[in-house]
Coordinates of C-alpha atoms in Angstrom, one line a residue:
X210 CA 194.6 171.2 63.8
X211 CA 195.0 169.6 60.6
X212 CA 196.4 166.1 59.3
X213 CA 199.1 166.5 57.1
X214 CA 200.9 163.5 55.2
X215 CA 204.2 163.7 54.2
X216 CA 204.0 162.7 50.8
X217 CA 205.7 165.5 48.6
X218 CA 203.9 167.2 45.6
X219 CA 205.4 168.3 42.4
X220 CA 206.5 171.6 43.8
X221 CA 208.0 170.4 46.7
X222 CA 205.4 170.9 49.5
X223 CA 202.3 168.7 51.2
X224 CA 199.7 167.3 50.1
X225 CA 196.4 166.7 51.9
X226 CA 196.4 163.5 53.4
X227 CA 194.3 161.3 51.2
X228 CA 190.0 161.0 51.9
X229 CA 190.6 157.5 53.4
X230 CA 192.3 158.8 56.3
X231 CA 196.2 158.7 57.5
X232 CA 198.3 156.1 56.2
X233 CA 200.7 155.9 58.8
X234 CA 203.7 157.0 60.6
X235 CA 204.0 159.5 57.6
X236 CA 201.2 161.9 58.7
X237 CA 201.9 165.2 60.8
X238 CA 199.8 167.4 63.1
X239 CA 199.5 170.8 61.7
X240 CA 198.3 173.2 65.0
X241 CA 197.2 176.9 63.9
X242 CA 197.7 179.8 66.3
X243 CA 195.6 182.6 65.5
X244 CA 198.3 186.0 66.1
X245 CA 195.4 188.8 64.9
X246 CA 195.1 191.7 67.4
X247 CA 199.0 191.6 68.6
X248 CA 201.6 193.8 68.5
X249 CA 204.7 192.9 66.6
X250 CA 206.7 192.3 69.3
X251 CA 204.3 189.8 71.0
X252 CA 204.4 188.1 67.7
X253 CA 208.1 187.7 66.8
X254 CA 208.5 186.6 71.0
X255 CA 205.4 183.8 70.4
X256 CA 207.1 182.9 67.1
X257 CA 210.7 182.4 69.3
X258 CA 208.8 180.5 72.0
X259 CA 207.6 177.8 69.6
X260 CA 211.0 177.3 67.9
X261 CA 212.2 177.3 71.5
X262 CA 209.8 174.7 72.5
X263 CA 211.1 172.6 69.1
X264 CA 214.2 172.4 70.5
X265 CA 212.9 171.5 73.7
X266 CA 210.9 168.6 72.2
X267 CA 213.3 166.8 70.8
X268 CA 215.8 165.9 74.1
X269 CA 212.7 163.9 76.0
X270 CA 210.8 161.0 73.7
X271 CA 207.7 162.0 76.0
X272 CA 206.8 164.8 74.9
X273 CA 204.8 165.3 71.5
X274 CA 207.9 166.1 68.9
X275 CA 207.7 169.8 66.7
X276 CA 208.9 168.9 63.1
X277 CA 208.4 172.4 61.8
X278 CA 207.6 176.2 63.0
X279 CA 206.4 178.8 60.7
X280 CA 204.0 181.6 60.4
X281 CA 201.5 181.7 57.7
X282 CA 199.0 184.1 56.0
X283 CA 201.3 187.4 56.4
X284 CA 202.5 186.5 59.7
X285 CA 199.1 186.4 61.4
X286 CA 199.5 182.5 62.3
X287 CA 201.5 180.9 64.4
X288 CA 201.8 177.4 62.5
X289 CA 203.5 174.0 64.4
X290 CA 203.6 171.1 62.4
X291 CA 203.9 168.0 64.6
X292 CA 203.9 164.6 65.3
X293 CA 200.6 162.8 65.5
X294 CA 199.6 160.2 67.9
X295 CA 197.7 157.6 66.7
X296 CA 196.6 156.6 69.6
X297 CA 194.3 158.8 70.5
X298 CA 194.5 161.0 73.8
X299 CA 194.1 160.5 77.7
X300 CA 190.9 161.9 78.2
X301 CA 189.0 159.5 75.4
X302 CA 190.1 156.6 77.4
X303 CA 189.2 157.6 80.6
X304 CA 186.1 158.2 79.2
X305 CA 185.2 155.2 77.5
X306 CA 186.3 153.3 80.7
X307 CA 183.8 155.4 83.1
X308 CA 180.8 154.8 79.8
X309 CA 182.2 151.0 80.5
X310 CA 181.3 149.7 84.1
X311 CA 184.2 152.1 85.5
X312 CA 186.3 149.3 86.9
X313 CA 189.4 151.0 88.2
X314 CA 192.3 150.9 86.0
X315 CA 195.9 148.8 86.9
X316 CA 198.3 150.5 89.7
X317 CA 200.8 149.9 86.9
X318 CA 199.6 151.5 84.1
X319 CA 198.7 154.3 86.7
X320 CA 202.3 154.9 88.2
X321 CA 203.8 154.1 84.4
X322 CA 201.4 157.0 83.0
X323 CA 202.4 159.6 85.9
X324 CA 206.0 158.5 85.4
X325 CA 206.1 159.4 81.4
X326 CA 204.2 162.7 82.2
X327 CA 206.1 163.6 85.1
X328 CA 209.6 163.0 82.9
X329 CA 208.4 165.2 80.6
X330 CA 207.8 167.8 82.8
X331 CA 211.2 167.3 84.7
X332 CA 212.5 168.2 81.0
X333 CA 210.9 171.3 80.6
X334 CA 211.6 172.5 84.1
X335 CA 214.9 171.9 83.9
X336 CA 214.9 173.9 80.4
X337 CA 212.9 176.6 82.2
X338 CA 209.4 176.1 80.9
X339 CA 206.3 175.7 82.5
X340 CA 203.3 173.2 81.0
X341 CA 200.4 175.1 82.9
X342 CA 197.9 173.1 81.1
X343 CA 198.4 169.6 82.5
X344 CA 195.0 167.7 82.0
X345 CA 193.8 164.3 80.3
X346 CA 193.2 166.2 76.9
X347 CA 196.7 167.1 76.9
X348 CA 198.4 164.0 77.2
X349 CA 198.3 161.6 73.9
X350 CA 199.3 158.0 73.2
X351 CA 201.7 157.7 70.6
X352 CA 200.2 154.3 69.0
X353 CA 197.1 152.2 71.0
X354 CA 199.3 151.0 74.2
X355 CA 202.5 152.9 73.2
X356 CA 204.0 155.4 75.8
X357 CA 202.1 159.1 77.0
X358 CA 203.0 162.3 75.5
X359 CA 203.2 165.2 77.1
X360 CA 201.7 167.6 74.2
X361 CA 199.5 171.1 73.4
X362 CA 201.5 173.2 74.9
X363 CA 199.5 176.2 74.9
X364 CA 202.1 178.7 72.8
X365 CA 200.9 181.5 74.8
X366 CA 203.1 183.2 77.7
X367 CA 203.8 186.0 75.3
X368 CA 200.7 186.6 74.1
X369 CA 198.4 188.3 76.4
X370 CA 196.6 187.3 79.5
X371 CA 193.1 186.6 78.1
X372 CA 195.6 183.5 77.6
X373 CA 195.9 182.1 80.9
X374 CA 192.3 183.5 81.5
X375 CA 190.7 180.9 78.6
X376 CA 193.0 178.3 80.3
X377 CA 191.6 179.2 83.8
X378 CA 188.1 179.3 82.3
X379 CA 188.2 175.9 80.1
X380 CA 190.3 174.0 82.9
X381 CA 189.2 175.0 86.0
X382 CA 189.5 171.5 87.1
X383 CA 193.2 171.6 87.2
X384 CA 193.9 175.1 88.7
X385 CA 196.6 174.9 91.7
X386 CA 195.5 177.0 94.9
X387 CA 198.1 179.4 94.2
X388 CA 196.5 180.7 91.2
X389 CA 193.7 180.5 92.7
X390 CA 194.7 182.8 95.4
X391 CA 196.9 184.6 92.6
X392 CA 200.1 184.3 94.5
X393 CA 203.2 184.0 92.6
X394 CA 203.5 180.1 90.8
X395 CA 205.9 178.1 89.8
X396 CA 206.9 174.3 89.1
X397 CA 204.6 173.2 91.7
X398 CA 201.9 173.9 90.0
X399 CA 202.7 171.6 87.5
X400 CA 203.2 169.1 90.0
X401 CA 199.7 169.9 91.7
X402 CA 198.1 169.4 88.2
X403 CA 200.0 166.0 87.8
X404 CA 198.2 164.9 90.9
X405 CA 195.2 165.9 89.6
X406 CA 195.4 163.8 87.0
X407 CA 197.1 161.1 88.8
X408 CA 193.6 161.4 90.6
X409 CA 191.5 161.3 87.9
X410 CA 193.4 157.9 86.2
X411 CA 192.5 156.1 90.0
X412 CA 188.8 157.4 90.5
X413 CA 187.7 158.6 87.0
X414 CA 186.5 161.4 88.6
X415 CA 188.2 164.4 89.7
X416 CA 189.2 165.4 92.7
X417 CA 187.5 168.9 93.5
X418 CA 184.2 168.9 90.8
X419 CA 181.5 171.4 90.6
X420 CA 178.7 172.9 88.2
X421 CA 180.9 176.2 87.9
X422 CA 184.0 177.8 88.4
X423 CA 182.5 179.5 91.6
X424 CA 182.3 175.9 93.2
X425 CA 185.2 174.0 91.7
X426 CA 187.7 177.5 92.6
X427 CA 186.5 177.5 96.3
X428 CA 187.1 173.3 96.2
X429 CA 190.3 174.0 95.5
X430 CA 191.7 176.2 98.2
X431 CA 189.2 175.1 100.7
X432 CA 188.1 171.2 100.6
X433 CA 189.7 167.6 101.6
X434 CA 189.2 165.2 98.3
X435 CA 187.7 161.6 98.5
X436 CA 190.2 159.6 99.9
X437 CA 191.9 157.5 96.4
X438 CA 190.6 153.6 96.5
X439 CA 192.3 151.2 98.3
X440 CA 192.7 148.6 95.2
X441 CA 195.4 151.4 94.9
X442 CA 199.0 150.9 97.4
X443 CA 199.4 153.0 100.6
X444 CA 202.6 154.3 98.7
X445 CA 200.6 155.3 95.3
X446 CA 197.8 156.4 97.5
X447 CA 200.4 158.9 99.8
X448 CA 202.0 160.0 96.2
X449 CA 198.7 161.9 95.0
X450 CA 198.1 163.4 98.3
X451 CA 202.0 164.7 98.1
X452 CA 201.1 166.2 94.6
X453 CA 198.1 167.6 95.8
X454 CA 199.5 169.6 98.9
X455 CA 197.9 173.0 98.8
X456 CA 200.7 174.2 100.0
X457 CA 203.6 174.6 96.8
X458 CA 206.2 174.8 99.6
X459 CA 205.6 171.4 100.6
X460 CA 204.4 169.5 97.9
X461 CA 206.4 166.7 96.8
X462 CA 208.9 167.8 94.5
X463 CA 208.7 165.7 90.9
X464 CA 212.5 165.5 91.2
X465 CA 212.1 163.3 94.4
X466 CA 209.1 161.6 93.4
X467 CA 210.6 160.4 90.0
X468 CA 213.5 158.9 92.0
X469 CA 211.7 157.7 95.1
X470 CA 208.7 154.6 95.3
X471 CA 206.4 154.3 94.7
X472 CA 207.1 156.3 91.0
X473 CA 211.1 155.9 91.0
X474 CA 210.7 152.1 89.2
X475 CA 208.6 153.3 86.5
X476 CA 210.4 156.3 85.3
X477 CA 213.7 153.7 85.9
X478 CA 212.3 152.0 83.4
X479 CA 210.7 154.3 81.5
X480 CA 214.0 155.8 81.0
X481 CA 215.9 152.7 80.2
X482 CA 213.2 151.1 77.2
X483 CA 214.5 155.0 75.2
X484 CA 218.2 154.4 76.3
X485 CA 218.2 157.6 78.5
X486 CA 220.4 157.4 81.6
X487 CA 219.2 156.9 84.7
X488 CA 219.0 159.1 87.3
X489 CA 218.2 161.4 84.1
X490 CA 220.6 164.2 84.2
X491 CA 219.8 167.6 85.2
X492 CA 218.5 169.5 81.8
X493 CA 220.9 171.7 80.0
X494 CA 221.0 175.6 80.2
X495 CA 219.6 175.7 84.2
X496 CA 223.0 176.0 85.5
X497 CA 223.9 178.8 83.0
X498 CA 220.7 180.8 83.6
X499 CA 221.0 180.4 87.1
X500 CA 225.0 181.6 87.2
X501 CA 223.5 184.2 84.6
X502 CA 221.1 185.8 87.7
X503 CA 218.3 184.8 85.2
X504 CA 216.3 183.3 88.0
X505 CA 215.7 186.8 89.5
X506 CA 215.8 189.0 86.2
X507 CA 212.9 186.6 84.8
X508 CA 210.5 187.3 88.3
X509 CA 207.3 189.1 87.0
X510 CA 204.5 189.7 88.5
X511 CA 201.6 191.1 85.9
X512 CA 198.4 190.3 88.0
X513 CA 196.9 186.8 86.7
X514 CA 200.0 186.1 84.6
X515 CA 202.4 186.1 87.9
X516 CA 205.5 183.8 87.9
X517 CA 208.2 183.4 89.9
X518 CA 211.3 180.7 90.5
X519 CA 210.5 178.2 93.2
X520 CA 214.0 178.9 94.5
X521 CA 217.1 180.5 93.2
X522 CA 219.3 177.6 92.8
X523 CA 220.8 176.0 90.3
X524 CA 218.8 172.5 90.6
X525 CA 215.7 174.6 89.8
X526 CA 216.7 177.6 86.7
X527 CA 213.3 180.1 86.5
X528 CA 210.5 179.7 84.6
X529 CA 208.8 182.0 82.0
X530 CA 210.5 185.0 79.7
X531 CA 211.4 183.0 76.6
X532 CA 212.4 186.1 74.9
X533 CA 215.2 186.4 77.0
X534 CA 216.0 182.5 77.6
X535 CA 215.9 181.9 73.7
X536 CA 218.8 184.0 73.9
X537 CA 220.7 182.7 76.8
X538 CA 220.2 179.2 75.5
X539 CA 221.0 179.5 71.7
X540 CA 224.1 178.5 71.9
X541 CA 223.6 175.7 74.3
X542 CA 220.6 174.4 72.0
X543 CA 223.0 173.9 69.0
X544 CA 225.7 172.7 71.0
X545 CA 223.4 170.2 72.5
X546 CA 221.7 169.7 69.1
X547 CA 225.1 168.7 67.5
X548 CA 226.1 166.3 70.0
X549 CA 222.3 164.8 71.4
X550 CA 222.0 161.2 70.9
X551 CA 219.3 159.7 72.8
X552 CA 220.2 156.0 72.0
X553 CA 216.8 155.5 72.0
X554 CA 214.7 153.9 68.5
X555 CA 214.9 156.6 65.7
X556 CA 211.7 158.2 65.7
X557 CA 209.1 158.5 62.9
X558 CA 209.8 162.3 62.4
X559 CA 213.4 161.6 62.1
X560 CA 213.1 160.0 58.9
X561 CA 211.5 162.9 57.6
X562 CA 213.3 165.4 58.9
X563 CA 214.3 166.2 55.7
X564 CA 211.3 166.9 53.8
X565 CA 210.0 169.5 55.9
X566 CA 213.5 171.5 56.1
X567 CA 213.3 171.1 52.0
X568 CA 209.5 172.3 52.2
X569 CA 209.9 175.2 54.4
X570 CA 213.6 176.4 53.6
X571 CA 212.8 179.2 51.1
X572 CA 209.7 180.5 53.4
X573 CA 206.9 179.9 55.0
X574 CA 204.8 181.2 51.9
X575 CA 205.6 177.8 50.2
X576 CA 202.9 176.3 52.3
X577 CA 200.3 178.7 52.6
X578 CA 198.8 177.4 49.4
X579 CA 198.3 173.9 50.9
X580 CA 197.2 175.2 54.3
X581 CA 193.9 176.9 52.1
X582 CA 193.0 174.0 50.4
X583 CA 193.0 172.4 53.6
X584 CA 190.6 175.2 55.2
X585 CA 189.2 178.0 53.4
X586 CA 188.4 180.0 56.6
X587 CA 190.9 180.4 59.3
X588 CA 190.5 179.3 62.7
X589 CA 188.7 181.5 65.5
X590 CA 190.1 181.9 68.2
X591 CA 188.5 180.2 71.4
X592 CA 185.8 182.5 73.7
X593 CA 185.9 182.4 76.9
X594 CA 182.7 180.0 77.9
X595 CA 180.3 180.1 81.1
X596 CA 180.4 183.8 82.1
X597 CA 177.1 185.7 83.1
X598 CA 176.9 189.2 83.1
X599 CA 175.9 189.8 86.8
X600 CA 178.7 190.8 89.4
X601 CA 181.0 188.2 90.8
X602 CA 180.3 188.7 94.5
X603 CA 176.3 188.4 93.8
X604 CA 177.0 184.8 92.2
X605 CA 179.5 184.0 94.9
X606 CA 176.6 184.9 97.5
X607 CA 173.9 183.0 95.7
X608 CA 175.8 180.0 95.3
X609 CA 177.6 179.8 98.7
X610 CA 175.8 182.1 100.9
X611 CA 177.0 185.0 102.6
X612 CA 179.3 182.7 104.8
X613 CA 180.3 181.3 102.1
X614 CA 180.7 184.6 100.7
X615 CA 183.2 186.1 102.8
X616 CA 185.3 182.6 103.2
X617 CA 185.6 182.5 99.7
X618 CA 187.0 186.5 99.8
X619 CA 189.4 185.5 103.3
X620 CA 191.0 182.6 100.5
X621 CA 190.8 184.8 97.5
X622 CA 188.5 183.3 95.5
X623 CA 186.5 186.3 94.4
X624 CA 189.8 188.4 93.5
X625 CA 190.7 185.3 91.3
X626 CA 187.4 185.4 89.6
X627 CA 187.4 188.9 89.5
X628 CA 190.9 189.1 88.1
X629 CA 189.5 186.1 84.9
X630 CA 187.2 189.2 84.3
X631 CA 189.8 192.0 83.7
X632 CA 192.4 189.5 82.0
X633 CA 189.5 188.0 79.4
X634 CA 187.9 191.9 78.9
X635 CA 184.5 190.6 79.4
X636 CA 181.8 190.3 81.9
X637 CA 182.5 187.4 84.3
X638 CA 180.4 186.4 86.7
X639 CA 181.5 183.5 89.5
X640 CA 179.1 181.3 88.1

């Protein structure tokens, strides 16, 4: 990713923000998606996904706002400019406050945090998307003390699955036991990853660690984490341990807990400082796509990229095929984009709004110029890290002994780390 200031050049598109560093509200994100090695039909779907996810962006001030969506360099990247947060991202802070003493952070600006995140996920359920990548690293302040973004949303459902497999591979930490145990997932796991964090923000640790992906999957599906601190409430305490339910039937569902203590007051107010009613409203479009049958026409199931609709009502829409919900929802996304008013402060992006329809009007070839003076060489994509060569029940053996060994098969943990193997096309090894 790349800053980008809005400040206009001669010709009408951006120049490189200037050697002392942004200036201010004016300066943009600019996120490249590498689309080599795809067909053209994966491309064109990625490409609707993003401008789907635009959309999505801008009804919920808490998640990370899409100014523009192109694709650059002949159509073989996926290019999002968007906004940037100055205030740096979750994982930093948690970070610095471990490297400082790790005193335990405020039950407020833990339940205040969760309740920003977990309103930004109710607003992508309810528009039938999934996160799947809800970690620390993900999650970005929008000035030093301002609110949490939801951001990075990992344009990648209609790509392929080495996808999900990087995910799997670089955030093992966060994995739900139903992908573990490659079962069908859905909002829950989401929610289970919210708790996760949730965790993290109490202890500054996670709750199910290990040395490798062999340890941390088995954790998963298999252990009890250390009980949260009791600095934190009883109620706060019970919340994480909802989230964290292995079991995605009865995990606490986000729509309860936002409306519920010990979280209800936060997102209340959360809500209320953008001008956003309260309860929030059910999201556009899940009622039509539910009426539509889209809940059941959406159900896939392509080994590690499985996904399937937690229920088939209308409180809950379906998840995954944006191809097809781009198309269901056009109409309701510019209906809804002609009448949204948030009441809430007019956002830095809105005020140049503007600029980057004039920039990118004519075509995305207006800014490849500027993107090459910002890089000469194009961004690789991201290899799959920590896999051996040796085969995954040998490393399953070796690190957890043969009981261990055929627990970790009864759970499915060596199908799920066999399955990372065939989804990435390389060797992979438990360990």
């Amino acid at each position: 990713a790349y800053l980008v200031e809005a400040t206009k050049a001669p010709r009408g598109r951006f120049m490189p923000p200037s050697p002392a560093g942004p200036s201010s509200k004016h300066c943009r994100v600019l996120k490249k998606l590498p689309l080599k090695g795809i067909g053209e039909d994966q491309r064109e779907a990625a490409f609707r996904e993003a401008q789907l996810m635009r959309r999505i962006s801008r009804g919920c001030p808490f998640i990370t706002q899409f100014s523009e969506v192109f694709l650059g360099k002949q159509g073989t990247i996926l290019c999002l400019v968007m906004e940037f947060c100055s205030g740096g991202d979750l994982r930093t802070l948690l970070r610095n406050r471990k490297d400082e003493g790790g005193l335990r952070l405020p039950e407020e600006l833990l339940l205040g945090w969760t309740a920003q995140i977990g309103l930004a996920l109710r607003h992508c359920h309810a528009s039938g998307v999934l996160h799947r990548d809800v970690k620390p690293e993900n999650c970005f302040f929008r000035a030093p003390g301002g609110d949490l973004l939801l951001g990075d949303f990992g344009i990648s459902c209609s790509l392929d699955e080495r996808s999900m497999a990087k995910t799997c591979v670089g955030s093992p930490l966060y994995l739900s036991p139903e992908i573990v145990n490659q079962e069908p997932y859905s909002w829950a796991t989401d929610v289970w990853s919210l708790g996760v964090m949730m965790y993290e923000v109490a202890m500054l640790q996670p709750p199910f660690k290990g040395t490798n992906i062999c340890q941390v999957a088995f954790k998963i599906v298999s252990a009890v984490p250390e009980p949260v601190d009791v600095c934190y409430s009883e109620a706060t305490r019970g919340l994480i341990n909802g989230f964290l339910d292995k079991e995605p039937g009865t995990r606490i569902p986000l729509e309860q807990a936002l409306v519920t203590p010990p979280l209800g007051p936060w997102a209340e107010h959360a809500c209320g400082s953008h001008g956003m009613a309260w309860p929030p409203p059910q999201g556009f479009g899940t009622a039509v796509a539910a009426r539509s049958g889209l809940v059941q026409r959406l159900r896939t199931s392509t080994g590690l990229h499985t996904t399937a609709a937690a229920a088939d009502s209308p409180e809950r829409g379906s998840p995954g095929g944006f191809a097809a919900l781009h198309e269901l929802y056009e109409d309701d996304f510019e209906a809804y984009e002609e009448d949204f008013d948030p009441c809430s402060p007019p956002r830095a992006e809105d005020m140049y709004d503007d600029d980057f329809e004039q920039a990118s009007a004519a075509s995305s070839a207006s800014y490849e110029e500027d993107f090459e003076e910002l890089s000469d060489a194009e961004p690789e994509a991201p290899e799959l890290d920590g896999l051996a060569e040796a085969p995954v029940r040998q490393h399953v053996s070796m690190e957890l002994g043969p009981e261990g060994l055929a627990v970790a098969e009864s759970l499915g943990v060596v199908s799920f780390l066999e399955g990372l193997r065939a989804a990435s096309q390389r060797p992979v090894a438990a360990c």
